[in-house]
mmCIF file of C-alpha atoms in Angstrom:
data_model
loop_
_atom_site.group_PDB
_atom_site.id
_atom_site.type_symbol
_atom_site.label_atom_id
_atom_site.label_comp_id
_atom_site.label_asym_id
_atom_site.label_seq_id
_atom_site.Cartn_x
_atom_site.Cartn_y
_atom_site.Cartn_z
ATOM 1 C CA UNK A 1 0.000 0.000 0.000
ATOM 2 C CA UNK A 2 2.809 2.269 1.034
ATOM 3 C CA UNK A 3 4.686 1.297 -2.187
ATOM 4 C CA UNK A 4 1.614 2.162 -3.774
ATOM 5 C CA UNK A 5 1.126 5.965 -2.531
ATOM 6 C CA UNK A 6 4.577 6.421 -2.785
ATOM 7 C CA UNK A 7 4.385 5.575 -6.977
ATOM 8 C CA UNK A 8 1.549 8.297 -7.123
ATOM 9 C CA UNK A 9 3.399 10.852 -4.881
ATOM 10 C CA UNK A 10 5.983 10.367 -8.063
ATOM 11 C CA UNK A 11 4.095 10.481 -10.323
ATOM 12 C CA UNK A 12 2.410 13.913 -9.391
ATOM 13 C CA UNK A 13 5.921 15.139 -8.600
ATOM 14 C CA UNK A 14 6.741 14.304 -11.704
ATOM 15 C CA UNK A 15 3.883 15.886 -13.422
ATOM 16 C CA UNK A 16 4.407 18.731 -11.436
ATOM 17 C CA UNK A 17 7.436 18.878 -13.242
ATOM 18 C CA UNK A 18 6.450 19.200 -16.376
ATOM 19 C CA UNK A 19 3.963 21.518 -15.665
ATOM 20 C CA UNK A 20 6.296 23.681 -14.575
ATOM 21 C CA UNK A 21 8.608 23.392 -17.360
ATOM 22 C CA UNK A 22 5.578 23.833 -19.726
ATOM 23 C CA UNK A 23 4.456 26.337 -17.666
ATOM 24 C CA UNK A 24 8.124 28.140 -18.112
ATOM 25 C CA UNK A 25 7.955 27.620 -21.590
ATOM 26 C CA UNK A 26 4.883 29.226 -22.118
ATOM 27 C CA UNK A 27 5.500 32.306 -20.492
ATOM 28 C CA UNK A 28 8.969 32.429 -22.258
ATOM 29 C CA UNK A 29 7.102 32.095 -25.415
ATOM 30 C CA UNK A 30 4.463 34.826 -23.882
ATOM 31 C CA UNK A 31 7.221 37.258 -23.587
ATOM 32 C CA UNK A 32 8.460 36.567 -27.060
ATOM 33 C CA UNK A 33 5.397 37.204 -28.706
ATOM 34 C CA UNK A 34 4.792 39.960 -26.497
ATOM 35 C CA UNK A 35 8.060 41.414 -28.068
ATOM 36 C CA UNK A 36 7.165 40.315 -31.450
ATOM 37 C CA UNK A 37 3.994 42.580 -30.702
ATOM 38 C CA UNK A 38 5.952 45.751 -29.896
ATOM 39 C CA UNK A 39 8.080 45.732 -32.795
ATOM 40 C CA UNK A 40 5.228 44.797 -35.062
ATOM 41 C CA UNK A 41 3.891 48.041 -33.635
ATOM 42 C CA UNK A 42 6.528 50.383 -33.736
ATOM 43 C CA UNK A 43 7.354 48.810 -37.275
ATOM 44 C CA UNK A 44 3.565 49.710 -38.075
ATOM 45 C CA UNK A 45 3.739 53.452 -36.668
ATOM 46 C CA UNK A 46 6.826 53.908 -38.326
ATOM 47 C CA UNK A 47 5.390 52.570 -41.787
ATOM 48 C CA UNK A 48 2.192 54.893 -40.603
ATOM 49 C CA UNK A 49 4.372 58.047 -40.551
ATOM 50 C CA UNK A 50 6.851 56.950 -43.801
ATOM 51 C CA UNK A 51 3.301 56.745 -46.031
ATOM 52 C CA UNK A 52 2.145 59.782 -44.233
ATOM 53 C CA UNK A 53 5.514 61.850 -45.576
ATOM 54 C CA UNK A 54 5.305 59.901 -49.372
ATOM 55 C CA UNK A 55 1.395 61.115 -49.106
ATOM 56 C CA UNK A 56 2.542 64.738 -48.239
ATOM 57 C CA UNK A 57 5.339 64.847 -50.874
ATOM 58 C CA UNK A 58 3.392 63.525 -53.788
ATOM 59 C CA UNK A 59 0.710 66.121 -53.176
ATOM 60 C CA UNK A 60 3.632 68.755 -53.122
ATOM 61 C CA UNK A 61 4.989 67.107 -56.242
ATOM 62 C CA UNK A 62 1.693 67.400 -57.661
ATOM 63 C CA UNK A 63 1.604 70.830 -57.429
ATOM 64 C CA UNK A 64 4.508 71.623 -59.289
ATOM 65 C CA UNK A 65 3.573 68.997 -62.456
ATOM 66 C CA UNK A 66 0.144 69.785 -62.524
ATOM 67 C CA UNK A 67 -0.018 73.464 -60.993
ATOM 68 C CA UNK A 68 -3.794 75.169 -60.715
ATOM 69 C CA UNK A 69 -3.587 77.752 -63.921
ATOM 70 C CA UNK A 70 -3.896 81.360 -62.931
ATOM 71 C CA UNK A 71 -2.733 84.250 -64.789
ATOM 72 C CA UNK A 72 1.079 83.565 -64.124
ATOM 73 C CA UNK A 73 1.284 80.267 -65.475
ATOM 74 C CA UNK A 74 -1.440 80.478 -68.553
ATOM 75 C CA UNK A 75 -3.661 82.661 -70.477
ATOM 76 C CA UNK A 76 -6.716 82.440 -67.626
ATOM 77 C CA UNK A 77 -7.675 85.981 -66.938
ATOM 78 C CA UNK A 78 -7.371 88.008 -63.431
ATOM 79 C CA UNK A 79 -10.901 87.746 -62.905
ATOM 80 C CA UNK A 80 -10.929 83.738 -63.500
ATOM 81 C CA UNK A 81 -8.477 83.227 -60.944
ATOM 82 C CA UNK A 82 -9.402 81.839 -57.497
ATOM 83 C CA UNK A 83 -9.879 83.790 -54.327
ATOM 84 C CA UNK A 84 -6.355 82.119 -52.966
ATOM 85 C CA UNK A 85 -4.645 83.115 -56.236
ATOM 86 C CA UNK A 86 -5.552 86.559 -56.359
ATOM 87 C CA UNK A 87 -4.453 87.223 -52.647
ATOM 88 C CA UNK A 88 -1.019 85.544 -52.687
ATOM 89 C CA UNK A 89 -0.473 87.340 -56.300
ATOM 90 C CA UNK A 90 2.267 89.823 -55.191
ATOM 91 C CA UNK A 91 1.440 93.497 -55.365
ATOM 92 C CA UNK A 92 4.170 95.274 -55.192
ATOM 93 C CA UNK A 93 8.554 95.087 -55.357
ATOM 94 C CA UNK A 94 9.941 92.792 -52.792
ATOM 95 C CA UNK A 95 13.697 95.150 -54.247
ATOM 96 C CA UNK A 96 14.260 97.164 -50.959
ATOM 97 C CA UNK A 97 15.164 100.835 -51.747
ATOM 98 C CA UNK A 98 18.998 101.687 -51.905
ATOM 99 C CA UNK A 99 17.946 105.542 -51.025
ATOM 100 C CA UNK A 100 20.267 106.271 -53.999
ATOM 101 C CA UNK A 101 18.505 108.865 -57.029
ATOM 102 C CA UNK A 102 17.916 107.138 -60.336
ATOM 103 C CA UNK A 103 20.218 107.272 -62.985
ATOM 104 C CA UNK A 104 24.153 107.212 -63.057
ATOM 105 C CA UNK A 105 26.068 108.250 -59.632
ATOM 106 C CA UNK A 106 28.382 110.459 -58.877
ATOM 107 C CA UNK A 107 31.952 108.718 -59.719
ATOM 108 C CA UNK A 108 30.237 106.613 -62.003
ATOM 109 C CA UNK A 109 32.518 106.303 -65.664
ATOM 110 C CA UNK A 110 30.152 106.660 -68.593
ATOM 111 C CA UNK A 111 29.903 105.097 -71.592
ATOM 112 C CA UNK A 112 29.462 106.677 -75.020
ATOM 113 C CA UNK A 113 29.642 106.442 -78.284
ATOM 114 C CA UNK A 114 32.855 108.011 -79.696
ATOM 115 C CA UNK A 115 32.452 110.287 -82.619
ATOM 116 C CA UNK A 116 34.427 109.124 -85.827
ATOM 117 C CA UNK A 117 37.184 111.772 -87.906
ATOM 118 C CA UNK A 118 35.825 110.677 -90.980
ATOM 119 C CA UNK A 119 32.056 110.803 -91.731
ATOM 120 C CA UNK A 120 30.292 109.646 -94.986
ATOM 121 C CA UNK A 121 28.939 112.748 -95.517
ATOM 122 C CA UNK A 122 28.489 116.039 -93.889
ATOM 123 C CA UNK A 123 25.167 117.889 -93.660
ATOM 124 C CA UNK A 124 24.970 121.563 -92.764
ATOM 125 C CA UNK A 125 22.451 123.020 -90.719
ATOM 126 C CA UNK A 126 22.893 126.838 -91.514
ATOM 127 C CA UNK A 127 19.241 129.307 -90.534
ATOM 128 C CA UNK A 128 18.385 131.427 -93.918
ATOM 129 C CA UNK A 129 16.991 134.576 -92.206
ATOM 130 C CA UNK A 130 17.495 136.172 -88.345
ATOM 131 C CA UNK A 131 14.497 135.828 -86.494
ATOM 132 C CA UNK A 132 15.192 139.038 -84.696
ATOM 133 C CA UNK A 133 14.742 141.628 -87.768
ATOM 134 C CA UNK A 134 14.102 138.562 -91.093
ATOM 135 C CA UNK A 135 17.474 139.532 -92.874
ATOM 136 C CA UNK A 136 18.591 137.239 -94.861
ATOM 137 C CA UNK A 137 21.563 135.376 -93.349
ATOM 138 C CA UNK A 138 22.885 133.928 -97.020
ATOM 139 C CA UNK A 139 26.640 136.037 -96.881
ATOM 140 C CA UNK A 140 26.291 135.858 -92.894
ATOM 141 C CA UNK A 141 29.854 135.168 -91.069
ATOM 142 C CA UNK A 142 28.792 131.353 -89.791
ATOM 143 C CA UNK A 143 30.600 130.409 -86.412
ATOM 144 C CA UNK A 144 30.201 126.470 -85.804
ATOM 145 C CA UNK A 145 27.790 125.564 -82.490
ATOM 146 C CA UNK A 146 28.084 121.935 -81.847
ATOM 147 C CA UNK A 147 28.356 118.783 -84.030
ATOM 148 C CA UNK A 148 26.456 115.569 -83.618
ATOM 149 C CA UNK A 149 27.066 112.455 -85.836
ATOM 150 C CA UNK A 150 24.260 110.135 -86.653
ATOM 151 C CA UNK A 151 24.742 106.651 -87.306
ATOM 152 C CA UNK A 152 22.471 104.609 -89.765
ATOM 153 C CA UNK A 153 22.031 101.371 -91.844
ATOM 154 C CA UNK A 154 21.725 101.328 -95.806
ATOM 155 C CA UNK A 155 18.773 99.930 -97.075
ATOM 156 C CA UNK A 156 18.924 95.508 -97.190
ATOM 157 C CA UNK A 157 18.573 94.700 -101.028
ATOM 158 C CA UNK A 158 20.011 91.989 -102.631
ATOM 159 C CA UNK A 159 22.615 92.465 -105.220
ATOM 160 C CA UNK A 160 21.534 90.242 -108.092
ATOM 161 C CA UNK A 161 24.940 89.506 -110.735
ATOM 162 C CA UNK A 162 24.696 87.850 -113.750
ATOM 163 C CA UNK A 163 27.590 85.923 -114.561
ATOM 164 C CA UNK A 164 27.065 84.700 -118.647
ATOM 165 C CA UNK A 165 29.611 81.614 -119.651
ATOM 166 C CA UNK A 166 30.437 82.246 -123.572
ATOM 167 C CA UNK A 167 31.879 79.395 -125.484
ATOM 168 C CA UNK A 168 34.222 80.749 -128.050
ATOM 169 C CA UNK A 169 34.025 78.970 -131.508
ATOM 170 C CA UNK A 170 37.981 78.805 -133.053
ATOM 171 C CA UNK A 171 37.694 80.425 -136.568
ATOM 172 C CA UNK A 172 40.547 78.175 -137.545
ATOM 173 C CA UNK A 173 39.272 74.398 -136.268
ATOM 174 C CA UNK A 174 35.995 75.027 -135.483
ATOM 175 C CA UNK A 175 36.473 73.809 -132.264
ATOM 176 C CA UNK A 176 33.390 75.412 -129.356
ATOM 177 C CA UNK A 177 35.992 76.185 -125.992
ATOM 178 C CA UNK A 178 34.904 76.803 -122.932
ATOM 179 C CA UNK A 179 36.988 78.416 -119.945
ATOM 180 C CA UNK A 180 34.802 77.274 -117.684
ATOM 181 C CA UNK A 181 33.144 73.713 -116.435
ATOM 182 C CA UNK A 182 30.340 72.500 -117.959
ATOM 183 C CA UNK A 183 26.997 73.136 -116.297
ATOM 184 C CA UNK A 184 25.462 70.079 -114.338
ATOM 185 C CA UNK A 185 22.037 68.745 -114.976
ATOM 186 C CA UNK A 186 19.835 69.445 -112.103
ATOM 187 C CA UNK A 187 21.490 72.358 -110.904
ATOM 188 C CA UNK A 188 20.134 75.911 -110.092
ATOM 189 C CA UNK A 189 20.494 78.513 -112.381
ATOM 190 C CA UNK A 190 20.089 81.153 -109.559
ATOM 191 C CA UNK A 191 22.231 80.810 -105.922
ATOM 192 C CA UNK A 192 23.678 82.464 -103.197
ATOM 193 C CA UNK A 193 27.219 83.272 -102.837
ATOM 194 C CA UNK A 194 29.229 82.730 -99.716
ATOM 195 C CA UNK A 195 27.913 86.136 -98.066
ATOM 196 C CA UNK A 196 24.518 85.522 -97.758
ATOM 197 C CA UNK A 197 25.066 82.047 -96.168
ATOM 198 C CA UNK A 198 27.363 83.212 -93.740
ATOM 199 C CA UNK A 199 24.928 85.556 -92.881
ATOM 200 C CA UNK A 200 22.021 82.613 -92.753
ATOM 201 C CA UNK A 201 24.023 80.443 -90.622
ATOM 202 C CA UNK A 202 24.701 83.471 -88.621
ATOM 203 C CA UNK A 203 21.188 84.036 -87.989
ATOM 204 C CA UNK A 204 19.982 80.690 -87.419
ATOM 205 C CA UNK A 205 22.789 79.618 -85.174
ATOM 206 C CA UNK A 206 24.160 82.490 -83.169
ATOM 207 C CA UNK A 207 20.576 84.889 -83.526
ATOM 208 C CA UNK A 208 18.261 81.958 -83.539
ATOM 209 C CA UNK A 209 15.655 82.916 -85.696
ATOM 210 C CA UNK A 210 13.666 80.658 -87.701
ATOM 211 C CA UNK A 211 14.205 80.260 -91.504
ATOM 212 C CA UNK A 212 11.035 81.511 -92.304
ATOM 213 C CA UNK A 213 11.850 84.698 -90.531
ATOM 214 C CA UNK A 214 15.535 84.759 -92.538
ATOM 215 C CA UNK A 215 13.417 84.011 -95.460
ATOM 216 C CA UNK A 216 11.243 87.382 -95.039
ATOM 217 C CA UNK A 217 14.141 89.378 -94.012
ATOM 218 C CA UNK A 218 16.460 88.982 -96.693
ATOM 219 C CA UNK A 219 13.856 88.675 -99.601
#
C-alpha cells in the first residue's frame, strides 16, 4: 500500500514537473510574442508616418507637375483666378530701396559712343533769315555751335549679278571652248554666294531665328 502511494506521490511530482517546465515555456514564449507585438507596432507606426511623408510629398509634387492655372502660369484671366490666387499674387517690389537717385552716380565712368574723324557725308544746318529783324543770313559770317554724328544702316537689297559663260568657236578648227566647267544637270540657275550664307548660318545659329523669318528678311 505504502509502495503504492509512494508511486503516485511520483508520479504527481513528476507531473508537477512538467507543468512547470511547460508552464516556463509558455511564459517564455508569452514574452516573445509579447516582443514580437511591440516591434510589429513600432514597425507599423513607423510605416504609418513613412506613407504619411510619401502622401505629403506627392501632393507637393503634384503641385509643381500639374499646378492650378492662374494668370502667371497660362492665359486664364485676373478675374478667373481663385480667391487664394488673387491674394497671394504679389502686389508690389519685394527690391528694398537703396535711397540712392535714379540714374548714373556720382563717380560713375560713362559710356558713349565716340564720334568718328571721318564721316560719310556732312550735312549743314545753316538758318536762312534772323528771327530778330528777317534779314537774310545767305553772306552771314557762320561760327560752328556743336556737331552731332548720326549713325544709320543702308537699305537691305540683294545684289543680283549675272555671270554669262560664252563658249568661243575657233575660226581656224571650229572647235566650241569653254573656260569654264560645264553646267550640271539638275542644278540651279540662280544661288547664293558665300555672303549671304554666312549671314544665314549666322542668324539661325548664333541669332536663332527661324528660316522663315531669314526668309522674309532677306527677300
Amino acid at each position: 500500500m505504502k509502495q503504492a502511494v509512494t508511486d503516485i506521490a511520483d508520479v504527481l511530482k513528476s507531473m508537477n514537473e512538467k507543468l512547470g517546465s511547460m508552464q516556463k515555456t509558455i511564459d517564455s514564449q508569452h514574452d516573445t510574442i509579447c516582443n514580437l507585438n511591440r516591434n510589429i507596432n513600432k514597425l507599423n507606426a513607423e510605416l504609418s508616418k513613412r506613407n504619411t511623408i510619401i502622401e505629403d510629398l506627392r501632393k507637393r509634387l503634384a503641385k509643381y507637375e500639374t499646378p492650378d492655372k492662374n494668370s502667371n502660369n497660362s492665359s486664364t484671366p485676373p478675374s478667373k483666378e481663385k480667391m487664394k490666387d488673387e491674394v497671394v499674387r504679389p502686389t508690389k517690389t519685394l527690391r528694398k530701396t537703396s535711397g540712392l537717385k535714379p540714374g548714373g552716380q556720382a563717380g560713375h565712368k560713362g559710356c558713349t559712343l565716340l564720334k568718328t574723324e571721318s564721316p560719310d557725308s556732312v550735312e549743314n544746318i545753316i538758318p536762312s533769315y534772323c528771327n530778330e529783324c528777317g534779314n537774310s543770313l545767305e553772306d552771314s559770317e557762320l561760327v560752328l555751335d556743336y556737331v552731332t554724328q548720326v549713325i544709320s544702316l543702308p537699305e537691305m537689297k540683294p545684289i543680283v549679278k549675272e555671270i554669262r559663260h560664252y563658249v568661243a568657236v575657233c575660226s581656224k578648227c571650229g572647235a566650241r571652248i569653254r573656260s569654264h566647267a560645264a553646267r550640271k544637270r539638275g542644278t540651279n540657275a540662280v544661288v547664293y554666294d558665300a555672303s549671304v550664307k554666312s549671314l544665314v548660318v549666322y542668324l539661325s545659329v548664333v541669332q536663332f531665328l527661324p528660316y522663315g523669318r531669314i526668309a522674309d528678311f532677306l527677300l
